[in-house]
Coordinates of C-alpha atoms in Angstrom, one line a residue:
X1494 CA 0.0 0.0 0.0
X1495 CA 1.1 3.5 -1.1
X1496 CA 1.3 6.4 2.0
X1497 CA 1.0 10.0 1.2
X1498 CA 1.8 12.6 3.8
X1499 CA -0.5 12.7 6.8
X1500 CA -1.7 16.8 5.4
X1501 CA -2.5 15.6 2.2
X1502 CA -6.7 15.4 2.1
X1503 CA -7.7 11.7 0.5
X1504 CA -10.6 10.4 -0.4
X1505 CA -12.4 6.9 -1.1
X1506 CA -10.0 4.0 -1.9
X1507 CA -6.9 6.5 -0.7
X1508 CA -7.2 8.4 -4.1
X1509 CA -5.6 12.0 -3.4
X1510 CA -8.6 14.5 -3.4
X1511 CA -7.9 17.9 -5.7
X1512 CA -9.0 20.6 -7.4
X1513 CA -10.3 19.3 -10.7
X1514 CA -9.6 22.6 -12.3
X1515 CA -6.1 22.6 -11.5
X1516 CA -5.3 19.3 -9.6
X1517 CA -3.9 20.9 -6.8
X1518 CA -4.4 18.9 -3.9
X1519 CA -4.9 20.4 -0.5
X1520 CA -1.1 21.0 0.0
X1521 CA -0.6 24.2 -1.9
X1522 CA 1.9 24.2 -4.9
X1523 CA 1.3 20.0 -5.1
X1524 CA -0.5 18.4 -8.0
X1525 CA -1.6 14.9 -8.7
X1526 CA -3.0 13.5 -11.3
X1527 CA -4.0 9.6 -12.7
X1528 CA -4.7 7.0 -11.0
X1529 CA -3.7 8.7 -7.9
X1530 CA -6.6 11.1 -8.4
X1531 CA -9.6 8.8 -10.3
X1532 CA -8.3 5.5 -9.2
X1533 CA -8.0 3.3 -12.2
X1534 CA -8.9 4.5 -15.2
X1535 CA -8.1 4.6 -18.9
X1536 CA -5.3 5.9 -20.3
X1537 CA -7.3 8.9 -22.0
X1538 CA -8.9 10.1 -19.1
X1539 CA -4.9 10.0 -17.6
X1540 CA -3.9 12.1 -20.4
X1541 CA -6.4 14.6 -19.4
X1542 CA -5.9 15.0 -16.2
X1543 CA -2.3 15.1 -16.5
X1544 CA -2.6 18.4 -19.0
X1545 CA -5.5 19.9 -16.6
X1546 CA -2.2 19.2 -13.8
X1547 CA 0.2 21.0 -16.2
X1548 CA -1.5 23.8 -16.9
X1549 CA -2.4 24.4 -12.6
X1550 CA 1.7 24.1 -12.1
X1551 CA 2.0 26.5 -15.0
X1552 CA -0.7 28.8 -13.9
X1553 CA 0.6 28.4 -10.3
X1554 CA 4.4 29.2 -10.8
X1555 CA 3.4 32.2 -13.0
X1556 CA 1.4 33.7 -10.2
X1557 CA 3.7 32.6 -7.5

């Protein structure tokens, strides 16, 4: 079994719970995306996700 850090908020099945805008999770300036995030999935929906994560770092370090 995988841990995270005891701040980061999870939800059901220990899938990391974010902002599904930006996939910031409730540590600010970390992202998650995947099967991290959904659980498993298909490899389309990981695409997705993983650009909706890119462009919340991208967004973030630009307005850091």
């Amino acid at each position: 079994t995988e841990s995270f850090p005891v701040e980061i908020a999870t939800g059901k099945e220990s899938t990391i719970l974010v902002n599904p805008m930006t996939m910031e999770t409730s540590i600010p300036g970390v992202f998650a995306a995947g099967d991290n995030v959904s659980g498993p999935a298909t490899v389309p929906d990981a695409i997705i996700a993983a650009r909706r994560a890119v462009r919340g770092i991208d967004k973030y370090i630009k307005t850091s």
